[in-house]
């Protein structure tokens, strides 16, 4: 069967195994980066600004690892007919979506690091928590995509809900930033930028969830 | 027969076979579903066609369009006018736009043209009166029925397949289903190509196998081979080369420019075509395999909610409508130029 798979381009089992492992690794990197972003927001909130630099470094390293995993998947596996072409395309797009979440996490922690000398409003921490929940749910959605469409879709709806909560918190923050006199112009610009970057993590997680839902709806 | 004329006949048969191979769309579903690349499809198709032509083409009893002319015996120049005009139109359609044309439609058009024009070149008994219009009408009804039946049957089959597919719990289950569909599609189309090789070669070499030069056997000393293998081989190789050189365009048109296919949808369409053609043959309905296949592909695309490229469909439909009159005119022209040559 394996030989015929190769002849007909229907997939090499060894490559499929490696692909599963790499996809799992990418998922772990995604979750780890998001967790570290949450820790960064925690530490910043608690004034432990010295940790921010290390956390930034760790997230950047994770992002580079993710890029390597992504390249490996594209160059070594997806280009070699590990799966049927249509399923390869779906996986390819899923990996791109997952990578965009990790990229957003790196952006967020970098901007957070820039603003380390300022005291962050509570909302920043709350948004980071929501983002962390979003990526956690995304992990489950990805995991169940392969075994249970129904459960996977359920998780994607939960991501939508949490992302909406994160957005509401961001609007609360904007409301305060622009209407409370205690914020200096620099702070307004900085906190707005930071909150947007962190929220972007939840938005990209939601977009990934939407894509997963599209696959599930198409095939289920 | 004079070697020169025999050689010319073999060349003409080869060209006819080449044009038939060049318009062979049998492998299109596999390419559309990306089970085979175009290159793999034409190469596998070519090899299978030759095997089919040699192994299944032995019982050639094809009488080119004789039903339509009340069983009247055609002259060899008439037969070749029909075949050459068919080859010209098939090649034109394949090379220019990659449009899948019904070989039967070409033959019907050319037979009508030749039958009506024959008195002008000395066949006094022929003329419009010999054309059996009831048979022609029956064929026309078949052409209208073919896409309609093909569409609804394939849509029904694929709707059932989709229902079964919905049992897949996750992406991995779905992939397994598609993988199985890929293997079945590959095997199914190889079998289809094998039988097509055997059937279609008849159109190209029918006039040759009755020649005394190809009756009997060749004794090569170490083995004895039947002489009819020569025209079968010429026909098979012609079809194979046609498929490799020209056929990829027709396959690409059907595979990628009409609808997006998956292995399961392509398999549903292919099985539908086979069932319809089998039942059609059983009940004596003159259905066109090409028409049924095109309609079936559109149907599975429609069921899977994939966008159907209506411009391409329109081009295909126009080519089907103009095939009969164009083949008739071409056959008249060819008969005029080749009269007395054979």
Coordinates of C-alpha atoms in Angstrom, one line a residue:
Chain A
X1 CA 0.0 0.0 0.0
X2 CA 2.8 2.3 0.9
X3 CA 4.5 1.9 -2.5
X4 CA 1.3 2.5 -4.3
X5 CA 0.8 5.6 -2.1
X6 CA 4.0 7.0 -3.5
X7 CA 3.2 6.1 -7.1
X8 CA -0.2 7.7 -7.0
X9 CA 1.1 10.6 -4.8
X10 CA -1.3 9.7 -2.1
X11 CA 1.1 10.1 0.8
X12 CA 4.2 8.8 2.4
X13 CA 3.4 7.4 5.8
X14 CA 6.8 8.3 7.3
X15 CA 6.4 11.9 6.1
X16 CA 2.9 11.9 7.5
X17 CA 4.2 10.9 10.9
X18 CA 6.9 13.6 10.8
X19 CA 4.2 16.1 9.8
X20 CA 2.0 15.2 12.7
X21 CA 4.9 15.6 15.1
X22 CA 5.9 19.0 13.6
X23 CA 2.3 20.2 13.7
X24 CA 2.1 19.2 17.3
X25 CA 5.4 21.0 18.0
X26 CA 4.1 24.1 16.3
X27 CA 1.0 24.0 18.5
X28 CA 3.1 23.7 21.6
X29 CA 5.2 26.6 20.5
X30 CA 2.1 28.7 19.9
X31 CA 0.7 27.9 23.4
X32 CA 4.1 28.4 25.1
X33 CA 4.5 31.8 23.4
X34 CA 1.1 32.9 24.4
X35 CA 1.6 31.7 28.0
X36 CA 4.8 33.7 28.1
X37 CA 3.0 36.8 26.8
X38 CA 0.6 36.3 29.6
X39 CA 3.4 36.0 32.2
X40 CA 5.0 39.2 30.7
X41 CA 1.7 41.0 31.2
X42 CA 1.6 39.6 34.8
X43 CA 5.2 40.7 35.5
X44 CA 4.7 44.1 34.0
X45 CA 1.6 44.6 36.0
X46 CA 3.4 43.6 39.2
X47 CA 6.4 45.8 38.4
X48 CA 8.8 42.9 37.7
X49 CA 10.1 44.7 34.6
X50 CA 13.5 43.0 34.7
X51 CA 11.8 39.7 33.6
X52 CA 10.3 41.3 30.5
X53 CA 13.6 41.3 28.6
X54 CA 14.1 37.6 29.2
X55 CA 10.5 36.8 28.3
X56 CA 10.9 38.8 25.2
X57 CA 14.0 36.9 24.2
X58 CA 12.2 33.6 24.9
X59 CA 9.2 34.5 22.8
X60 CA 11.5 35.7 20.0
X61 CA 13.3 32.4 20.2
X62 CA 10.0 30.5 20.1
X63 CA 9.0 32.5 17.0
X64 CA 12.2 31.6 15.3
X65 CA 11.6 27.9 16.2
X66 CA 8.1 28.2 14.8
X67 CA 9.5 29.6 11.5
X68 CA 11.9 26.6 11.3
X69 CA 9.1 24.2 12.0
X70 CA 7.0 25.9 9.4
X71 CA 9.8 25.8 6.8
X72 CA 10.5 22.2 7.5
X73 CA 6.8 21.4 7.0
X74 CA 6.6 23.3 3.7
X75 CA 10.0 22.3 2.2
X76 CA 10.4 18.8 3.5
X77 CA 6.9 17.5 3.8
X78 CA 4.1 19.4 2.0
X79 CA 6.2 19.8 -1.1
X80 CA 6.7 16.0 -1.2
X81 CA 3.2 14.7 -1.4
X82 CA 2.8 13.6 2.1
X83 CA -0.9 14.0 1.7
X84 CA -3.5 14.4 -1.1
X85 CA -3.1 17.8 -2.7
X86 CA -6.3 19.3 -1.3
X87 CA -5.5 18.1 2.2
X88 CA -2.0 19.5 1.8
X89 CA -3.4 22.9 0.9
X90 CA -5.6 22.8 4.0
X91 CA -2.7 21.9 6.2
X92 CA -0.5 24.5 4.6
X93 CA -3.1 27.2 5.3
X94 CA -3.5 26.0 8.9
X95 CA 0.2 26.2 9.5
X96 CA 0.3 29.8 8.1
X97 CA -2.6 30.7 10.4
X98 CA -0.9 29.2 13.4
X99 CA 2.4 31.0 12.5
X100 CA 0.5 34.3 12.3
X101 CA -0.6 33.9 15.9
X102 CA 3.0 33.4 17.0
X103 CA 4.1 36.4 15.0
X104 CA 1.4 38.5 16.7
X105 CA 2.7 37.3 20.1
X106 CA 6.2 38.4 19.3
X107 CA 5.0 41.8 18.2
X108 CA 2.9 42.2 21.4
X109 CA 5.8 41.3 23.7
X110 CA 8.2 43.6 21.9
X111 CA 5.9 46.6 22.2
X112 CA 5.2 45.6 25.8
X113 CA 9.0 45.7 26.4
X114 CA 9.2 49.1 25.0
X115 CA 6.7 50.4 27.5
X116 CA 8.2 48.6 30.5
X117 CA 8.9 51.8 32.3
X118 CA 5.3 52.8 32.5
X119 CA 2.7 51.4 34.9
X120 CA 0.2 49.5 32.8
X121 CA -3.5 49.8 33.2
X122 CA -5.3 46.6 34.5
X123 CA -7.0 46.1 31.2
X124 CA -3.7 45.2 29.5
X125 CA -3.3 42.3 31.8
X126 CA -6.9 41.3 31.3
X127 CA -6.6 41.3 27.5
X128 CA -3.4 39.2 27.8
X129 CA -5.3 36.7 29.9
X130 CA -8.1 36.5 27.3
X131 CA -5.6 36.0 24.6
X132 CA -4.0 33.2 26.5
X133 CA -7.4 31.6 26.9
X134 CA -8.0 32.0 23.1
X135 CA -4.8 30.3 22.2
X136 CA -5.5 27.5 24.7
X137 CA -8.9 27.0 23.1
X138 CA -7.2 27.1 19.7
X139 CA -4.9 24.3 20.7
X140 CA -7.9 22.2 21.5
X141 CA -9.7 23.2 18.3
X142 CA -6.6 22.1 16.3
X143 CA -6.3 18.9 18.2
X144 CA -9.9 17.9 17.7
X145 CA -9.9 19.0 14.1
X146 CA -8.3 15.7 13.3
X147 CA -10.5 13.5 15.4
X148 CA -13.8 15.2 16.1
X149 CA -15.2 18.0 13.9
X150 CA -18.0 18.7 16.3
X151 CA -15.8 19.3 19.3
X152 CA -13.4 21.3 17.2
X153 CA -16.1 23.6 16.0
X154 CA -17.3 24.0 19.6
X155 CA -13.9 25.3 20.6
X156 CA -13.8 27.7 17.7
X157 CA -17.1 29.2 18.9
X158 CA -15.6 29.6 22.4
X159 CA -12.6 31.4 20.9
X160 CA -15.0 33.9 19.2
X161 CA -16.7 34.5 22.5
X162 CA -13.4 35.1 24.4
X163 CA -12.1 37.3 21.6
X164 CA -15.2 39.4 21.9
X165 CA -14.6 39.8 25.6
X166 CA -11.0 40.8 24.9
X167 CA -12.2 43.4 22.4
X168 CA -14.7 44.8 25.0
X169 CA -11.9 45.1 27.5
X170 CA -9.9 47.0 24.9
X171 CA -12.7 49.4 24.3
X172 CA -13.0 49.9 28.1
X173 CA -9.3 50.7 28.1
X174 CA -9.6 53.2 25.2
X175 CA -12.5 54.8 26.9
X176 CA -10.4 55.4 30.0
X177 CA -7.3 56.4 28.0
X178 CA -9.0 59.1 26.1
X179 CA -11.3 60.3 28.8
X180 CA -9.4 60.2 32.1
X181 CA -7.0 63.0 32.6
X182 CA -4.4 60.9 34.5
X183 CA -2.9 59.5 31.3
X184 CA -0.2 61.5 29.6
X185 CA -0.3 61.6 25.7
X186 CA 2.7 59.3 25.5
X187 CA 0.9 56.8 27.7
X188 CA -2.2 57.0 25.6
X189 CA -0.3 56.2 22.5
X190 CA 1.8 53.5 24.1
X191 CA -1.1 51.7 25.9
X192 CA -3.3 51.9 22.9
X193 CA -0.5 50.3 20.7
X194 CA 0.2 47.6 23.3
X195 CA -3.5 46.7 23.8
X196 CA -4.0 46.5 20.0
X197 CA -1.0 44.3 19.6
X198 CA -2.0 42.0 22.4
X199 CA -5.6 41.9 21.0
X200 CA -4.1 40.9 17.6
X201 CA -3.1 37.6 19.2
X202 CA -6.7 36.9 20.0
X203 CA -7.8 38.1 16.5
X204 CA -5.4 35.8 14.7
X205 CA -6.5 33.0 17.0
X206 CA -10.0 33.7 16.0
X207 CA -9.1 33.8 12.3
X208 CA -7.4 30.4 12.7
X209 CA -10.6 29.2 14.4
X210 CA -12.7 30.5 11.5
X211 CA -10.5 28.6 9.1
X212 CA -10.8 25.4 11.2
X213 CA -14.5 25.8 11.2
X214 CA -14.6 26.2 7.5
X215 CA -12.7 22.9 7.1
X216 CA -15.0 21.2 9.5
X217 CA -18.1 22.5 7.8
X218 CA -16.8 21.6 4.4
X219 CA -15.9 18.1 5.3
X220 CA -18.5 17.2 7.9
Chain B
X1 CA -3.0 -4.5 -52.1
X2 CA -0.2 -2.2 -53.4
X3 CA 2.3 -1.6 -50.6
X4 CA 2.1 2.2 -51.2
X5 CA -1.7 2.3 -50.8
X6 CA -1.5 -0.1 -47.9
X7 CA 1.1 2.2 -46.3
X8 CA -1.2 5.2 -47.0
X9 CA -4.1 3.5 -45.4
X10 CA -2.0 2.6 -42.3
X11 CA -0.9 6.3 -42.1
X12 CA -4.5 7.5 -42.3
X13 CA -5.6 5.0 -39.7
X14 CA -2.7 6.1 -37.5
X15 CA -3.8 9.8 -37.8
X16 CA -7.4 8.9 -37.0
X17 CA -6.3 7.0 -34.0
X18 CA -4.0 9.9 -33.0
X19 CA -6.9 12.3 -33.2
X20 CA -9.1 9.9 -31.1
X21 CA -6.4 9.6 -28.5
X22 CA -5.9 13.3 -28.5
X23 CA -9.5 13.8 -27.6
X24 CA -9.6 11.1 -24.9
X25 CA -10.9 12.6 -21.7
X26 CA -11.1 9.4 -19.7
X27 CA -8.3 10.3 -17.3
X28 CA -9.7 13.8 -16.7
X29 CA -11.4 13.0 -13.3
X30 CA -8.2 11.6 -11.9
X31 CA -6.3 14.7 -12.9
X32 CA -9.0 17.0 -11.6
X33 CA -8.9 15.2 -8.3
X34 CA -5.1 15.5 -8.4
X35 CA -4.7 11.7 -8.0
X36 CA -2.6 11.8 -11.1
X37 CA -0.6 14.7 -12.6
X38 CA -1.4 15.4 -16.2
X39 CA 1.9 13.8 -17.2
X40 CA 1.2 10.7 -15.2
X41 CA -2.3 10.5 -16.5
X42 CA -1.3 10.7 -20.2
X43 CA 1.5 8.2 -19.7
X44 CA -0.5 5.7 -17.8
X45 CA -3.4 6.2 -20.2
X46 CA -1.1 5.7 -23.2
X47 CA 0.3 2.4 -22.0
X48 CA -3.2 1.1 -21.0
X49 CA -4.7 2.2 -24.3
X50 CA -2.1 0.2 -26.2
X51 CA -2.7 -2.8 -24.0
X52 CA -6.5 -2.4 -24.4
X53 CA -6.2 -1.9 -28.2
X54 CA -4.2 -5.1 -28.6
X55 CA -5.9 -7.3 -26.1
X56 CA -9.5 -6.1 -26.5
X57 CA -9.6 -4.7 -30.0
X58 CA -9.4 -8.0 -31.7
X59 CA -13.1 -8.4 -32.2
X60 CA -13.4 -5.3 -34.3
X61 CA -16.9 -5.3 -35.7
X62 CA -17.3 -1.5 -36.0
X63 CA -19.4 -0.5 -38.9
X64 CA -18.8 3.2 -39.2
X65 CA -22.3 4.7 -39.1
X66 CA -23.9 2.0 -41.2
X67 CA -27.1 2.1 -39.2
X68 CA -27.7 5.6 -40.4
X69 CA -27.6 4.7 -44.0
X70 CA -30.1 1.8 -43.9
X71 CA -27.3 -0.7 -43.8
X72 CA -26.0 0.3 -47.3
X73 CA -22.4 -0.8 -48.0
X74 CA -20.0 2.2 -48.0
X75 CA -17.1 2.5 -50.4
X76 CA -13.7 2.6 -48.9
X77 CA -13.2 6.3 -50.0
X78 CA -16.5 7.1 -48.2
X79 CA -15.2 5.4 -45.0
X80 CA -12.0 7.3 -45.2
X81 CA -13.7 10.6 -45.9
X82 CA -15.7 10.0 -42.7
X83 CA -12.6 9.0 -40.6
X84 CA -10.4 11.8 -42.0
X85 CA -13.0 14.5 -41.4
X86 CA -13.5 13.1 -37.9
X87 CA -9.8 13.2 -37.3
X88 CA -9.6 16.8 -38.6
X89 CA -12.4 18.1 -36.3
X90 CA -11.2 16.1 -33.3
X91 CA -7.7 17.5 -33.7
X92 CA -8.9 21.0 -34.2
X93 CA -11.1 20.9 -31.1
X94 CA -8.3 19.3 -29.1
X95 CA -5.4 21.5 -30.2
X96 CA -7.1 24.8 -30.3
X97 CA -9.3 24.9 -27.2
X98 CA -8.9 21.4 -25.6
X99 CA -12.6 20.7 -26.0
X100 CA -13.9 17.2 -25.4
X101 CA -15.9 16.2 -28.5
X102 CA -18.0 13.1 -29.0
X103 CA -16.5 10.8 -31.6
X104 CA -19.9 9.4 -32.3
X105 CA -21.2 12.9 -33.0
X106 CA -18.3 13.4 -35.5
X107 CA -19.2 10.1 -37.2
X108 CA -22.9 11.0 -37.5
X109 CA -22.2 14.4 -39.0
X110 CA -19.7 13.0 -41.5
X111 CA -21.9 10.0 -42.5
X112 CA -24.8 12.4 -43.2
X113 CA -22.5 14.7 -45.2
X114 CA -21.0 11.8 -47.2
X115 CA -24.4 10.1 -47.8
X116 CA -25.9 13.3 -49.2
X117 CA -22.9 14.3 -51.3
X118 CA -22.1 10.7 -52.6
X119 CA -24.2 11.0 -55.8
X120 CA -21.9 13.9 -56.9
X121 CA -18.9 11.7 -56.8
X122 CA -20.5 8.8 -58.6
X123 CA -22.5 6.9 -56.0
X124 CA -25.8 7.1 -57.8
X125 CA -27.8 5.0 -55.3
X126 CA -26.9 7.4 -52.5
X127 CA -28.4 10.7 -51.6
X128 CA -30.5 12.3 -48.9
X129 CA -33.0 9.4 -49.2
X130 CA -30.7 6.8 -47.9
X131 CA -30.2 8.6 -44.6
X132 CA -32.4 6.8 -42.0
X133 CA -33.7 9.9 -40.2
X134 CA -35.3 7.8 -37.5
X135 CA -31.9 6.6 -36.5
X136 CA -30.5 10.1 -36.7
X137 CA -33.4 11.4 -34.6
X138 CA -32.8 8.6 -32.1
X139 CA -29.2 9.6 -31.8
X140 CA -30.1 13.3 -31.4
X141 CA -32.5 12.4 -28.6
X142 CA -29.7 10.3 -27.0
X143 CA -27.4 13.4 -27.1
X144 CA -30.0 15.5 -25.3
X145 CA -30.7 12.7 -22.9
X146 CA -27.0 12.0 -22.2
X147 CA -26.1 15.2 -20.3
X148 CA -29.5 15.3 -18.5
X149 CA -29.3 11.7 -17.3
X150 CA -25.5 12.2 -16.6
X151 CA -26.2 15.3 -14.5
X152 CA -29.0 14.0 -12.3
X153 CA -27.6 10.5 -11.9
X154 CA -24.1 11.8 -10.9
X155 CA -25.7 14.4 -8.6
X156 CA -27.7 11.7 -6.9
X157 CA -24.7 9.4 -6.5
X158 CA -22.5 12.1 -5.1
X159 CA -25.2 13.3 -2.8
X160 CA -25.3 9.7 -1.3
X161 CA -21.5 9.7 -1.1
X162 CA -21.5 13.1 0.7
X163 CA -24.0 11.6 3.2
X164 CA -21.6 8.7 3.8
X165 CA -18.7 11.2 4.1
X166 CA -20.5 13.1 6.8
X167 CA -19.9 10.1 9.1
X168 CA -16.3 11.1 9.2
X169 CA -15.6 12.2 12.7
X170 CA -12.5 14.3 12.0
X171 CA -10.1 15.4 9.4
X172 CA -8.1 12.2 9.6
X173 CA -11.2 10.1 9.0
X174 CA -12.1 12.3 6.0
X175 CA -8.6 11.9 4.6
X176 CA -8.9 8.1 4.9
X177 CA -12.1 8.2 2.9
X178 CA -10.6 10.4 0.2
X179 CA -7.5 8.2 0.1
X180 CA -9.7 5.1 -0.5
X181 CA -11.6 7.1 -3.2
X182 CA -8.3 7.9 -4.8
X183 CA -7.2 4.3 -5.1
X184 CA -10.6 3.3 -6.4
X185 CA -10.6 6.2 -8.9
X186 CA -7.1 5.2 -10.1
X187 CA -8.1 1.6 -10.6
X188 CA -11.5 2.4 -12.1
X189 CA -10.0 4.8 -14.7
X190 CA -7.3 2.3 -15.6
X191 CA -10.0 -0.2 -16.3
X192 CA -12.0 2.4 -18.2
X193 CA -9.0 3.3 -20.3
X194 CA -8.4 -0.4 -21.0
X195 CA -11.9 -0.8 -22.4
X196 CA -11.8 2.5 -24.2
X197 CA -8.6 1.4 -25.9
X198 CA -10.3 -1.7 -27.1
X199 CA -13.4 0.0 -28.3
X200 CA -12.0 3.2 -29.8
X201 CA -9.3 1.6 -31.8
X202 CA -12.2 0.1 -33.8
X203 CA -13.2 3.5 -35.1
X204 CA -9.7 4.0 -36.5
X205 CA -8.8 0.7 -37.9
X206 CA -12.2 -0.8 -38.9
X207 CA -11.6 -0.4 -42.6
X208 CA -8.1 -2.0 -42.4
X209 CA -9.0 -5.3 -40.6
X210 CA -11.2 -6.5 -43.4
X211 CA -8.3 -6.1 -46.0
X212 CA -6.9 -9.4 -47.1
X213 CA -3.4 -8.2 -46.1
X214 CA -4.4 -8.4 -42.5
X215 CA -6.2 -11.7 -42.6
X216 CA -4.3 -14.8 -41.5
X217 CA -1.0 -15.0 -39.6
X218 CA 2.7 -14.1 -39.9
X219 CA 5.1 -16.9 -39.2
X220 CA 8.2 -15.4 -37.6
X221 CA 9.9 -18.7 -37.2
X222 CA 9.9 -18.7 -33.4
X223 CA 6.3 -17.5 -33.1
X224 CA 3.2 -17.0 -35.1
X225 CA 1.2 -13.8 -34.8
X226 CA -2.1 -12.9 -36.3
X227 CA -1.9 -10.3 -39.0
X228 CA -4.7 -8.2 -37.6
X229 CA -2.3 -7.3 -34.7
X230 CA -0.6 -4.9 -37.1
X231 CA -3.5 -2.5 -37.5
X232 CA -4.4 -2.9 -33.8
X233 CA -0.9 -2.0 -32.9
X234 CA -0.9 1.0 -35.3
X235 CA -4.2 2.1 -33.9
X236 CA -3.1 1.6 -30.3
X237 CA 0.2 3.5 -30.7
X238 CA -1.6 6.2 -32.6
X239 CA -4.1 6.7 -29.8
X240 CA -1.3 6.6 -27.2
X241 CA 0.8 9.2 -29.0
X242 CA -2.3 11.3 -29.5
X243 CA -3.1 11.2 -25.8
X244 CA 0.5 12.1 -24.9
X245 CA 1.0 14.9 -27.4
X246 CA -2.4 16.4 -27.8
X247 CA -4.6 14.8 -25.1
X248 CA -3.2 16.7 -22.2
X249 CA -5.0 19.9 -23.3
X250 CA -8.4 18.2 -23.3
X251 CA -7.7 16.5 -20.0
X252 CA -6.6 19.8 -18.5
X253 CA -9.8 21.6 -19.7
X254 CA -12.1 19.0 -18.2
X255 CA -10.0 18.5 -15.1
X256 CA -9.2 22.0 -14.1
X257 CA -11.3 24.4 -16.0
X258 CA -14.9 23.2 -15.4
X259 CA -15.1 22.4 -11.7
X260 CA -12.9 21.6 -8.7
X261 CA -12.9 17.9 -8.1
X262 CA -12.0 15.8 -5.1
X263 CA -11.2 12.1 -5.3
X264 CA -14.7 11.2 -4.0
X265 CA -16.5 13.5 -6.4
X266 CA -14.4 12.4 -9.3
X267 CA -15.0 8.8 -8.4
X268 CA -18.8 9.5 -8.2
X269 CA -18.8 11.1 -11.6
X270 CA -16.7 8.3 -13.2
X271 CA -18.9 5.5 -11.7
X272 CA -22.0 7.4 -12.8
X273 CA -20.7 7.5 -16.4
X274 CA -19.9 3.8 -16.4
X275 CA -23.3 2.8 -15.0
X276 CA -25.2 5.1 -17.4
X277 CA -23.3 3.9 -20.4
X278 CA -23.8 0.3 -19.3
X279 CA -27.5 0.7 -18.8
X280 CA -27.7 2.8 -22.0
X281 CA -26.1 0.0 -24.0
X282 CA -28.3 -2.6 -22.4
X283 CA -31.4 -0.7 -23.5
X284 CA -30.0 0.3 -26.8
X285 CA -29.9 4.1 -26.0
X286 CA -27.3 5.9 -28.1
X287 CA -25.7 7.9 -25.2
X288 CA -22.5 9.8 -25.6
X289 CA -19.8 9.0 -23.0
X290 CA -18.3 12.4 -23.4
X291 CA -21.6 14.2 -22.8
X292 CA -22.4 12.1 -19.8
X293 CA -18.9 12.7 -18.3
X294 CA -19.0 16.4 -18.7
X295 CA -22.5 16.6 -17.2
X296 CA -21.5 14.3 -14.4
X297 CA -18.5 16.5 -13.6
X298 CA -20.7 19.6 -13.5
X299 CA -23.2 17.8 -11.3
X300 CA -20.6 16.7 -8.7
X301 CA -19.3 20.2 -8.6
X302 CA -22.8 21.5 -8.1
X303 CA -23.5 19.1 -5.3
X304 CA -20.2 20.0 -3.5
X305 CA -21.0 23.7 -4.0
X306 CA -17.8 24.2 -6.0
X307 CA -18.0 27.1 -8.5
X308 CA -18.7 25.8 -12.0
X309 CA -16.9 27.7 -14.8
X310 CA -19.9 28.5 -16.9
X311 CA -17.8 30.1 -19.7
X312 CA -16.0 26.8 -20.3
X313 CA -19.2 24.9 -20.1
X314 CA -20.7 27.2 -22.7
X315 CA -17.7 26.6 -25.0
X316 CA -18.1 22.9 -24.6
X317 CA -21.8 23.0 -25.4
X318 CA -21.2 25.2 -28.5
X319 CA -18.6 22.7 -29.7
X320 CA -21.1 19.9 -29.3
X321 CA -23.8 21.8 -31.3
X322 CA -21.4 22.7 -34.2
X323 CA -19.8 19.2 -34.3
X324 CA -22.4 17.6 -36.5
X325 CA -22.6 20.3 -39.2
X326 CA -18.9 20.9 -39.3
X327 CA -18.1 17.2 -39.5
X328 CA -20.7 16.9 -42.4
X329 CA -19.0 19.8 -44.3
X330 CA -15.5 18.4 -43.7
X331 CA -16.5 15.0 -44.8
X332 CA -17.9 16.4 -48.1
X333 CA -14.7 18.3 -48.7
X334 CA -12.5 15.3 -47.9
X335 CA -14.7 13.0 -50.1
X336 CA -14.4 15.5 -52.9
X337 CA -10.6 15.6 -52.8
X338 CA -10.1 11.9 -52.2
X339 CA -12.5 10.4 -54.7
X340 CA -10.9 7.7 -56.8
X341 CA -7.8 7.5 -54.6
X342 CA -8.7 4.2 -52.9

